[in-house]
PDB file of C-alpha atoms and ligand atoms in Angstrom:
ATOM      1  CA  UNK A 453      90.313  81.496 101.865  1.00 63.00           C
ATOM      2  CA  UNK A 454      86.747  82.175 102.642  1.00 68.00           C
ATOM      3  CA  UNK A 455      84.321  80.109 100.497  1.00 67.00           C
ATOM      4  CA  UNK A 456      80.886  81.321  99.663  1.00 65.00           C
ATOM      5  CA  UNK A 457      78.281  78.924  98.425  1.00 63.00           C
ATOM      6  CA  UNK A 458      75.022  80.015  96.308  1.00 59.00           C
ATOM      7  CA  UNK A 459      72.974  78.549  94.438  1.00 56.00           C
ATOM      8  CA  UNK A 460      72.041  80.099  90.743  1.00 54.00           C
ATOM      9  CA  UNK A 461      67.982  80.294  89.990  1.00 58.00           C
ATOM     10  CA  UNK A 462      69.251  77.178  87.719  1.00 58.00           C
ATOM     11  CA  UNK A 463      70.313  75.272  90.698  1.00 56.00           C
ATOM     12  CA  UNK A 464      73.734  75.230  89.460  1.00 53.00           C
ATOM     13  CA  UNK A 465      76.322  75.832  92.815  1.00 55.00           C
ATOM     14  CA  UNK A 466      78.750  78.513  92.529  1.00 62.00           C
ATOM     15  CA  UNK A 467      81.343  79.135  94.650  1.00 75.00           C
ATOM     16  CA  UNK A 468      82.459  82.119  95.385  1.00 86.00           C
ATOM     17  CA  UNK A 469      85.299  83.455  96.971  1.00 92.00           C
ATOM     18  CA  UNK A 470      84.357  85.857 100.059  1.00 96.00           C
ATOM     19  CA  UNK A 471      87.025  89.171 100.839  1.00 97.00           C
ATOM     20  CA  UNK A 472      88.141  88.059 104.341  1.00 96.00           C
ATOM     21  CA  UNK A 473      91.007  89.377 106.939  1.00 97.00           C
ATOM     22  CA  UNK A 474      93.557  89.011 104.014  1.00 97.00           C
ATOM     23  CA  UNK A 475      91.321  91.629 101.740  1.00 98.00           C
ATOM     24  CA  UNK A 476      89.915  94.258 103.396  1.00 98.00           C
ATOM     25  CA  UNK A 477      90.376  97.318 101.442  1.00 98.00           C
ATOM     26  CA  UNK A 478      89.663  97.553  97.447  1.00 98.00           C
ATOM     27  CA  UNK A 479      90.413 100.707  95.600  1.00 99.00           C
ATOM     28  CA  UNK A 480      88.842 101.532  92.193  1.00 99.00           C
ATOM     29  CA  UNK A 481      89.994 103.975  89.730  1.00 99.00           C
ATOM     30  CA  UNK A 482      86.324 104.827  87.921  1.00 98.00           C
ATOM     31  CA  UNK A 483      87.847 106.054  84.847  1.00 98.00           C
ATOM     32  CA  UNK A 484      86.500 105.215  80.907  1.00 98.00           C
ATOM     33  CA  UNK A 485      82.715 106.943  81.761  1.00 98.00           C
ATOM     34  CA  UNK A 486      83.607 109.450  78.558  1.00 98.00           C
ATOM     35  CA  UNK A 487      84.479 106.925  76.377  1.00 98.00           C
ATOM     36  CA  UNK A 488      81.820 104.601  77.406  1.00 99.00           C
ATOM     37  CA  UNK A 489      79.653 107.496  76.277  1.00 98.00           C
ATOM     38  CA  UNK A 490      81.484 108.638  73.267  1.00 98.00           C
ATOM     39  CA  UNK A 491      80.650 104.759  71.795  1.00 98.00           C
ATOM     40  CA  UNK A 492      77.111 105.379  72.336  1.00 98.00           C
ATOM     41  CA  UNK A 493      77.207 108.655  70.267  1.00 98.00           C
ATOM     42  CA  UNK A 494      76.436 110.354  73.513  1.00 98.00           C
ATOM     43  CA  UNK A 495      78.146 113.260  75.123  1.00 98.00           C
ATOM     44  CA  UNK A 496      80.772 112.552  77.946  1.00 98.00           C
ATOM     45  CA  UNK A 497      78.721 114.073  79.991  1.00 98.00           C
ATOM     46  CA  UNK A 498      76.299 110.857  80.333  1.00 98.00           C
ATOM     47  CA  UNK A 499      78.848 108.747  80.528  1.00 98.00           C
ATOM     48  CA  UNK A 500      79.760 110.331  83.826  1.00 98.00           C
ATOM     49  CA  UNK A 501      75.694 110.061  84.945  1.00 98.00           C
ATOM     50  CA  UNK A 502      75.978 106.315  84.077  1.00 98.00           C
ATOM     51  CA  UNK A 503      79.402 105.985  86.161  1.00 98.00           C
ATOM     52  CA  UNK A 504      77.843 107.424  89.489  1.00 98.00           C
ATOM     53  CA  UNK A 505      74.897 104.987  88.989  1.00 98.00           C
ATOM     54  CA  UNK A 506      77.605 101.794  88.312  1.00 98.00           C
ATOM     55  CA  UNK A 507      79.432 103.453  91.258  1.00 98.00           C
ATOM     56  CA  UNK A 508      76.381 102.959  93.282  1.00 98.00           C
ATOM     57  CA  UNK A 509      75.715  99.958  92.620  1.00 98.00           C
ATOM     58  CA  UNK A 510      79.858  98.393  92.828  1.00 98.00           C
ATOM     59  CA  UNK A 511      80.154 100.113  96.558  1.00 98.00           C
ATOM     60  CA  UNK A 512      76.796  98.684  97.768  1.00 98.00           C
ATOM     61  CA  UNK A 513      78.273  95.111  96.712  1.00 98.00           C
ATOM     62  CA  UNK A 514      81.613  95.491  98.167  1.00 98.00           C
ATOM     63  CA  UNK A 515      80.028  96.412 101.356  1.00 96.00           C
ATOM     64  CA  UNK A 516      77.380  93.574 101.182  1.00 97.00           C
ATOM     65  CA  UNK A 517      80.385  91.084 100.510  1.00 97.00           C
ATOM     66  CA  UNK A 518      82.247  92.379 103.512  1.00 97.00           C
ATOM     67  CA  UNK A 519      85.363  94.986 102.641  1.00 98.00           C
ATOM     68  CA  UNK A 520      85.958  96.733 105.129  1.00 98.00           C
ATOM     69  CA  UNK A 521      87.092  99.324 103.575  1.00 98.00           C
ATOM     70  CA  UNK A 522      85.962 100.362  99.531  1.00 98.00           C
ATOM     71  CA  UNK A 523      88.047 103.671  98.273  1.00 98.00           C
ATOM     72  CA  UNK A 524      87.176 105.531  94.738  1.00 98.00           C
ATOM     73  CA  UNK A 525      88.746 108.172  92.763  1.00 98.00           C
ATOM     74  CA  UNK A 526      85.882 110.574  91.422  1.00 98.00           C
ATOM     75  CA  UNK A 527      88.125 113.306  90.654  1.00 98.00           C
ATOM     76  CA  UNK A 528      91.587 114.034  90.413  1.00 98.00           C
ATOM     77  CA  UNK A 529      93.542 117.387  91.106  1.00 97.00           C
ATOM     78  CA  UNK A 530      94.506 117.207  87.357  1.00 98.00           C
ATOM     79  CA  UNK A 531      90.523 116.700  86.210  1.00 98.00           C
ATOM     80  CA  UNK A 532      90.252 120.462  86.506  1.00 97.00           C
ATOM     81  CA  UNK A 533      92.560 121.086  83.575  1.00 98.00           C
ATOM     82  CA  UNK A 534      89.023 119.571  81.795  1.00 98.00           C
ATOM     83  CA  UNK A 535      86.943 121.839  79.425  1.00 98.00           C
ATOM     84  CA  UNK A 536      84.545 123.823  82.219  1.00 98.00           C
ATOM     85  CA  UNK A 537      81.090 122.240  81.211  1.00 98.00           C
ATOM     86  CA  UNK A 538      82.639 119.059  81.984  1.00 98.00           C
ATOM     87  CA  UNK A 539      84.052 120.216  85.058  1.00 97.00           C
ATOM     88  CA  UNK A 540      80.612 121.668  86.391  1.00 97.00           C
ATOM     89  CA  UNK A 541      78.612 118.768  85.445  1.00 98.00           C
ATOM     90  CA  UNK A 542      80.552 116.419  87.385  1.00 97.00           C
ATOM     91  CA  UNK A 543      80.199 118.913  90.393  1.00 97.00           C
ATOM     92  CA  UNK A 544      76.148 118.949  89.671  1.00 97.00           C
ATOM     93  CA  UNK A 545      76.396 114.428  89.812  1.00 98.00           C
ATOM     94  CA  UNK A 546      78.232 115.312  92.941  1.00 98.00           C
ATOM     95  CA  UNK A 547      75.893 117.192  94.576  1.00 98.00           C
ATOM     96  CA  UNK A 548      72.507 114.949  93.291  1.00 98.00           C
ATOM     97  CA  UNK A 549      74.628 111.992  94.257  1.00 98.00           C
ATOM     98  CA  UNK A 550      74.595 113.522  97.857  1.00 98.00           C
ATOM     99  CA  UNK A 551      71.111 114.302  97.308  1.00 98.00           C
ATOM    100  CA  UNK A 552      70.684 109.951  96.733  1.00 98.00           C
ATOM    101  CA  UNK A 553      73.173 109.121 100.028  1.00 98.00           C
ATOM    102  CA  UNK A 554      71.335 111.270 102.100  1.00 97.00           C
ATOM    103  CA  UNK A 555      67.896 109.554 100.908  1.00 98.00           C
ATOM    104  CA  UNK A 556      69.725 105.723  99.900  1.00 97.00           C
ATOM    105  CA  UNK A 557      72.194 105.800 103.025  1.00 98.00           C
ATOM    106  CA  UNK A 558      70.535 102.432 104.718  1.00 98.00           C
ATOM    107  CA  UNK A 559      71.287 100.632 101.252  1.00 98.00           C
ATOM    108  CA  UNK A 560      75.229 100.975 102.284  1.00 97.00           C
ATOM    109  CA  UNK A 561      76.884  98.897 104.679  1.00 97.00           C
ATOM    110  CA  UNK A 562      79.472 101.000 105.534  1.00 98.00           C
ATOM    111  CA  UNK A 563      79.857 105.010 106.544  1.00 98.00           C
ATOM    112  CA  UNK A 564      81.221 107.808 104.196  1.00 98.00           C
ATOM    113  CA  UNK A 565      84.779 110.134 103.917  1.00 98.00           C
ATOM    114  CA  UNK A 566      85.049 112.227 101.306  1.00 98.00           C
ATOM    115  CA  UNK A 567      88.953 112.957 100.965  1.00 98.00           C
ATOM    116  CA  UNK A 568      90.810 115.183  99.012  1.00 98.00           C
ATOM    117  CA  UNK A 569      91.461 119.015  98.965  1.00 97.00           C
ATOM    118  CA  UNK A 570      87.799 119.366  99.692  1.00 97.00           C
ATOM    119  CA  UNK A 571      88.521 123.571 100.159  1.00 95.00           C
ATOM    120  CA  UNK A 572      87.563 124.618  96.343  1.00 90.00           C
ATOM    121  CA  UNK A 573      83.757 122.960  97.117  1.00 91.00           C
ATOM    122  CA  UNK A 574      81.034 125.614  97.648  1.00 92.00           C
ATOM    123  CA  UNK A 575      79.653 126.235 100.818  1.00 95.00           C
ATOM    124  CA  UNK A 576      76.559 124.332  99.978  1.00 95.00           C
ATOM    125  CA  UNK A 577      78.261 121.454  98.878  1.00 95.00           C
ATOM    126  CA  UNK A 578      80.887 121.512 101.929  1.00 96.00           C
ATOM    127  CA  UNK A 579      77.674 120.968 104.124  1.00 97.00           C
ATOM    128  CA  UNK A 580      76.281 118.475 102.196  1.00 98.00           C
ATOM    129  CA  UNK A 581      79.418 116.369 102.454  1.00 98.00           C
ATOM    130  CA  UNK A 582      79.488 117.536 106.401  1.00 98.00           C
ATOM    131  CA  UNK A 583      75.937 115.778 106.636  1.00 98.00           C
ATOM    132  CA  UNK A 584      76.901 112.934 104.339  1.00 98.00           C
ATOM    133  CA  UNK A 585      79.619 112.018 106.651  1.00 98.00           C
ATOM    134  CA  UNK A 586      77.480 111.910 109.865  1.00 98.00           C
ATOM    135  CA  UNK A 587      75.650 109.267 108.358  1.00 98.00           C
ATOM    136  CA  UNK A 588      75.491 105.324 109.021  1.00 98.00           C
ATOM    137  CA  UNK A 589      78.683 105.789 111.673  1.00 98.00           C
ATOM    138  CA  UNK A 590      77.428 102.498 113.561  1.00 98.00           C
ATOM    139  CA  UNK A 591      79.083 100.544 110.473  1.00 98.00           C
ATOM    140  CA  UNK A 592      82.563 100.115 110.948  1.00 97.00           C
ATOM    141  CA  UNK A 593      83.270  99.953 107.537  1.00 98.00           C
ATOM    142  CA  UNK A 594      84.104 103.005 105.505  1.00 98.00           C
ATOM    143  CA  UNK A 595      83.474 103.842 101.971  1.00 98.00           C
ATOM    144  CA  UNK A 596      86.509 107.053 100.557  1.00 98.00           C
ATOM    145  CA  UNK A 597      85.370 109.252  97.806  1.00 98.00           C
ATOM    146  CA  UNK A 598      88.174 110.780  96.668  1.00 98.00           C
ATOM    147  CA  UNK A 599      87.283 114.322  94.795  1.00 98.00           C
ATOM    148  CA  UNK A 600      89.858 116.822  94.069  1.00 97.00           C
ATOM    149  CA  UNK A 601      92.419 114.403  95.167  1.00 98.00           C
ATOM    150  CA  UNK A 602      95.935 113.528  94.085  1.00 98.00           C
ATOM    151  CA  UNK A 603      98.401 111.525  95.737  1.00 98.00           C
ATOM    152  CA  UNK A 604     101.302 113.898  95.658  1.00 98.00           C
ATOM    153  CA  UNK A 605      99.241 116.989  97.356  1.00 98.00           C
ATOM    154  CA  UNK A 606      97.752 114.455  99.804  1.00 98.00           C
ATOM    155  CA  UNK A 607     101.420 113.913 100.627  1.00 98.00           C
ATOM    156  CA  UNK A 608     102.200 117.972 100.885  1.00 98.00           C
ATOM    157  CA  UNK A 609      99.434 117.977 102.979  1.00 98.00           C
ATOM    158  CA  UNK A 610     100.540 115.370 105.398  1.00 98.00           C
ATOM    159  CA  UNK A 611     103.673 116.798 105.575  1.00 98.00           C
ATOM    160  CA  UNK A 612     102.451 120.320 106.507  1.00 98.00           C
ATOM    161  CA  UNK A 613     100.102 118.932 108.998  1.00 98.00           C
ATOM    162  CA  UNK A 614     102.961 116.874 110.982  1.00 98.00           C
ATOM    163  CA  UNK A 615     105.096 120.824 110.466  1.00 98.00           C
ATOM    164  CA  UNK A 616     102.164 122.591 112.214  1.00 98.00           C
ATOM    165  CA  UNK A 617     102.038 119.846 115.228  1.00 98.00           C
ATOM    166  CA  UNK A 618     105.844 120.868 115.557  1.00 98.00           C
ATOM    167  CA  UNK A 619     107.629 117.901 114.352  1.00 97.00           C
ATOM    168  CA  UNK A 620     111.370 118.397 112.722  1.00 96.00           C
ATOM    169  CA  UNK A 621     111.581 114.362 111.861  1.00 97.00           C
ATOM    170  CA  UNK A 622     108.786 111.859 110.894  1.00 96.00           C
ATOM    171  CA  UNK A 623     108.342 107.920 110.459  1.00 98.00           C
ATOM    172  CA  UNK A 624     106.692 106.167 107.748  1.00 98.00           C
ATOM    173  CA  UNK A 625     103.733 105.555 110.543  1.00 98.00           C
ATOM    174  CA  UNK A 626     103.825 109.556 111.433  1.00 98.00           C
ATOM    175  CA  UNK A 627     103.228 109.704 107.374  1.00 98.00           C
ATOM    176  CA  UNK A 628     100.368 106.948 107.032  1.00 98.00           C
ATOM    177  CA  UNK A 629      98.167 108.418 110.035  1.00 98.00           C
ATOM    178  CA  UNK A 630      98.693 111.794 108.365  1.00 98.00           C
ATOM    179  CA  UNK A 631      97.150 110.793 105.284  1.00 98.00           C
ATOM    180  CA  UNK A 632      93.775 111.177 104.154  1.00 98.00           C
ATOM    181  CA  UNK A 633      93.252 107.509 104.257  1.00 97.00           C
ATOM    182  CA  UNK A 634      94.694 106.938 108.191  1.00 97.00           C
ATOM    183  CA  UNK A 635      91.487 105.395 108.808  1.00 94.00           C
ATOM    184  CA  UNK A 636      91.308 102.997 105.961  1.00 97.00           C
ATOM    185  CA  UNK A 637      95.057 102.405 105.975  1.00 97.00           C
ATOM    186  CA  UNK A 638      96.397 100.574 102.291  1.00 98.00           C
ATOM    187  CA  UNK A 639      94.170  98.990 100.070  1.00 98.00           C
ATOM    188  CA  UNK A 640      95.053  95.270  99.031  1.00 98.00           C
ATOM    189  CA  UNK A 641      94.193  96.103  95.634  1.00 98.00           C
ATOM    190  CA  UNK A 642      94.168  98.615  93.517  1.00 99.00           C
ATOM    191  CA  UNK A 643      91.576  97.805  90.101  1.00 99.00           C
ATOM    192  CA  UNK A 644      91.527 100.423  87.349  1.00 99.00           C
ATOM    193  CA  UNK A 645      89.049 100.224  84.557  1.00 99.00           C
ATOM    194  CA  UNK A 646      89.417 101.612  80.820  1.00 98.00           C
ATOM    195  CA  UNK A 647      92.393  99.713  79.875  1.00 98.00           C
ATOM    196  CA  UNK A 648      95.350 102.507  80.873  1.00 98.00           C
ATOM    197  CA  UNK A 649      98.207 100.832  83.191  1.00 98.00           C
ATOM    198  CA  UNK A 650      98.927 103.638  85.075  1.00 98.00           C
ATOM    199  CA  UNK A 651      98.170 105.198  88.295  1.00 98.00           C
ATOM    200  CA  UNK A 652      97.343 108.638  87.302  1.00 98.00           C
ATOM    201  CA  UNK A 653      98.275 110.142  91.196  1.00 98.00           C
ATOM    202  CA  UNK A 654      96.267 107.820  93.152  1.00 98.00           C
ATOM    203  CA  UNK A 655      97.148 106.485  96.604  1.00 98.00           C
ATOM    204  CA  UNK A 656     100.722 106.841  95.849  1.00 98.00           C
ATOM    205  CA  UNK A 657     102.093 106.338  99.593  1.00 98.00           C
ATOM    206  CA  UNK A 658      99.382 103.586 100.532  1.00 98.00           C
ATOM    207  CA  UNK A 659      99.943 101.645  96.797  1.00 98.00           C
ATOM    208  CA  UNK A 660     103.674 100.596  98.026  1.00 98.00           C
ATOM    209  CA  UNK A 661     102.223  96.741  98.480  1.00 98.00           C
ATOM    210  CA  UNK A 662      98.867  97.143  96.598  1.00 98.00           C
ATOM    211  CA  UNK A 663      98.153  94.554  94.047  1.00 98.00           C
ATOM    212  CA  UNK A 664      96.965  95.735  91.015  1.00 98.00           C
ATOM    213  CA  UNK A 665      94.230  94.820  88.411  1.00 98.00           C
ATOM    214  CA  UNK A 666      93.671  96.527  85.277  1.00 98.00           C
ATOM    215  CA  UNK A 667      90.761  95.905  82.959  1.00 98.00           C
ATOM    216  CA  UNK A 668      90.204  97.012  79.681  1.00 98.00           C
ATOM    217  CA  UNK A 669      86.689  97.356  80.576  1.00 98.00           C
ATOM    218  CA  UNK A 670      85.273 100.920  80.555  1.00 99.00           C
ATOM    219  CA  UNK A 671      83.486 102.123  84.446  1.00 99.00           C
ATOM    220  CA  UNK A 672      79.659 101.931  83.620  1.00 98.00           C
ATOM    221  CA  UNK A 673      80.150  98.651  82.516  1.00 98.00           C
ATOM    222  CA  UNK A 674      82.024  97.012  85.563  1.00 98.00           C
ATOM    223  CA  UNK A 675      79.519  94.612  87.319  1.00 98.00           C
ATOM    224  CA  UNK A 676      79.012  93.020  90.300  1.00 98.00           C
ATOM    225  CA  UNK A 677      80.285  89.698  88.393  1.00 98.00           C
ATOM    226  CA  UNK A 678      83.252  91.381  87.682  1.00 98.00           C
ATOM    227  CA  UNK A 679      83.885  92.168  91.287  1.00 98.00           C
ATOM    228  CA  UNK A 680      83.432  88.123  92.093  1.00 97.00           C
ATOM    229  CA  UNK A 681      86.273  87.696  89.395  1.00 97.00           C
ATOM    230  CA  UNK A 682      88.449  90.493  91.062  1.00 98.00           C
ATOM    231  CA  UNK A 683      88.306  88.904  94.408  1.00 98.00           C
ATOM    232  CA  UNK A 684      88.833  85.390  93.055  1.00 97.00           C
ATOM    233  CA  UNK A 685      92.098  86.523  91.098  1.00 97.00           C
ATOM    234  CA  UNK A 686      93.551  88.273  94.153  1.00 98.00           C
ATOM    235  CA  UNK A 687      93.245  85.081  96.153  1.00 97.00           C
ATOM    236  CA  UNK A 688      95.685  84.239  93.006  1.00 96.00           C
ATOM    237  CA  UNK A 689      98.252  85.810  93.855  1.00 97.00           C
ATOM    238  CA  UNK A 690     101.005  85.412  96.245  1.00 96.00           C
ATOM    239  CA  UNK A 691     102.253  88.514  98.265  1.00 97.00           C
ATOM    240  CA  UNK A 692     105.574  88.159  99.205  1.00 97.00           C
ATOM    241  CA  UNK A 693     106.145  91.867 100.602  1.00 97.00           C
ATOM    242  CA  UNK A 694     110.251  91.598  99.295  1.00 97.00           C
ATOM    243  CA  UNK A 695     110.042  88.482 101.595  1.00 97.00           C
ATOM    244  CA  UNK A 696     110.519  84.750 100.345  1.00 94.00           C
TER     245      UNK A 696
HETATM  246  C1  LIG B1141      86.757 108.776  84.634  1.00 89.77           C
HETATM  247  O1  LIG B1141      86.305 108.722  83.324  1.00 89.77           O
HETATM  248  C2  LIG B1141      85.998 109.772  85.472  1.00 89.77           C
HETATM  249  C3  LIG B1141      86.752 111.002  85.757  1.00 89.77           C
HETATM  250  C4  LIG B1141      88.013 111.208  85.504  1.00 89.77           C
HETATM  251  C5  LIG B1141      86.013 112.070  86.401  1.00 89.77           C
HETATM  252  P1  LIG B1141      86.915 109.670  82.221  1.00 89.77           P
HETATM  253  O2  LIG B1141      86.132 110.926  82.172  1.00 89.77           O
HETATM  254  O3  LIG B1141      88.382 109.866  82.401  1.00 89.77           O
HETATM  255  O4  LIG B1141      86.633 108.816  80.918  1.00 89.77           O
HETATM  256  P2  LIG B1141      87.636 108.546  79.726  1.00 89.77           P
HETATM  257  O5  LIG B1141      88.886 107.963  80.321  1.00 89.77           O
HETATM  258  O6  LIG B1141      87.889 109.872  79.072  1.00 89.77           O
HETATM  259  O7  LIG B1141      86.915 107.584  78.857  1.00 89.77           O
HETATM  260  C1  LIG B1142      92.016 109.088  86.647  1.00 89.77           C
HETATM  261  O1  LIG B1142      91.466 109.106  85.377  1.00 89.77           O
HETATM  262  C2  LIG B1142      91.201 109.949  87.571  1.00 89.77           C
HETATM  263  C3  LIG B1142      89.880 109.418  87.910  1.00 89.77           C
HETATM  264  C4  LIG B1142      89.389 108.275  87.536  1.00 89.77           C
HETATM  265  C5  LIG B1142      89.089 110.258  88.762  1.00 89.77           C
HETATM  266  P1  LIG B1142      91.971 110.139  84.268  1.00 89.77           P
HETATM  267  O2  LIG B1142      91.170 109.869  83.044  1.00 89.77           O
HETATM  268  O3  LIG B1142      91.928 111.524  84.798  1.00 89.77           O
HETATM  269  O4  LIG B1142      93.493 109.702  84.082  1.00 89.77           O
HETATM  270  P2  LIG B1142      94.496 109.949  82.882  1.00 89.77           P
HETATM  271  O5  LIG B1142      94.427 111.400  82.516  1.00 89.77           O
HETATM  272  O6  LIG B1142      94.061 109.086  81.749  1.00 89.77           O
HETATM  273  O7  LIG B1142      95.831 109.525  83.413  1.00 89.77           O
HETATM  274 MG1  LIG B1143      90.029 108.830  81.789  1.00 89.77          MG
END
């Protein structure tokens, strides 16, 4: 277990626990941003604002602590069933958030994928996300933004793709490099904020051996002290993958 000494502006050592070989890929699903909102007598519509800056600032950690690989569920194939002005103001954070990686890029320590059905985008934001992922490749690490995504079309889509190269019979490894994620491969650990325990369609395939940590706090309020305690408790745990 990787140990990570600091010392507080009160002198007081800390030690924290470091992701290492054993945790290399955290997933987050973002959700609670309306209700966070909703509390504050504001529309849901800030709450979402709020999220992308939390989102920010959670993915700049995680790459400054040293995952390797950070995946996040913006948007769901389901999300669209959502009343339209909803729907279009997430697309307009979308597209100023692209706006802020192409300006902020240096702040990440890792490069971007945007994965998902990304055919219902507009032309203008299709090239956005084109440039967006051209940026900050000399970083091995990768940071997934998953938008218009759900785990059960991701899996249609793998399955079509391995059709059209021909094949009649597939592995489980044919499956994984088909996926959106081949590059990332499984997370370790799968955290959801806002207090559901489900999985809403997320990573269904790649969540076979994920841990997972649910927290009844809402997105905008996750910090980066939270991710400390989310690293900490996987280090917890024992994974025994059916084994002894
Ligand atoms: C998650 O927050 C973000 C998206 C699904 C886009 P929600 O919008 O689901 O917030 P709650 O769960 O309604 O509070
Ligand atoms: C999951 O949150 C999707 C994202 C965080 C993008 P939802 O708010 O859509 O999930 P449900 O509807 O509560 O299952
Ligand atoms: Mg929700």
């Amino acid at each position: 277990m990787p140990l990570f000494k600091k010392t507080k502006p009160d002198e007081t050592p800390v030690e924290k626990l470091r992701p290492d070989e054993h945790f290399k890929h955290i997933a987050f699903i973002m959700d609670g941003n309306g209700r966070w909102a909703k509390k504050r007598g504001m529309p849901r519509e800030y709450g979402h604002k709020v999220g992308a800056a939390t989102f920010k600032k959670i993915a700049i950690y995680c790459s400054d602590i040293g995952f390797q690989a950070v995946t996040v569920y913006a948007f769901s194939t389901e999300n669209w069933k959502r009343p339209k002005h909803e729907v279009d103001a997430l697309m307009m954070i979308l597209d100023q958030y692209l706006d802020e990686l192409k300006r902020d890029h240096e702040q990440y320590k890792s490069h971007f994928r945007f994965i998902g059905d990304l055919s219902f985008l507009t032309p203008e934001l299709k090239a956005k996300i084109d440039e967006v992922e051209t940026l900050n490749m000399h970083h091995p690490q990768v940071l997934n933004v998953a938008i218009n995504y759900g785990g059960r079309a991701e899996l249609a889509h793998a399955v079509n793709t391995l059709m059209a190269e021909g094949k009649t019979s597939v592995t489980e490894d044919d499956i994984s490099g088909a996926l959106y994620t081949a590059e990332a491969g499984d997370p370790d650990m799968i955290v959801r904020t806002g207090g559901d325990l489900r999985i809403s369609n997320f990573l269904l395939w790649q969540a076979a051996y994920a841990e997972l940590y649910f927290t009844d706090k809402l997105w905008p309020d996750l910090s980066t002290d939270d991710i400390d305690e989310i690293v900490r408790d996987f280090y917890s745990r024992k994974r025994r993958y059916g084994g002894l």
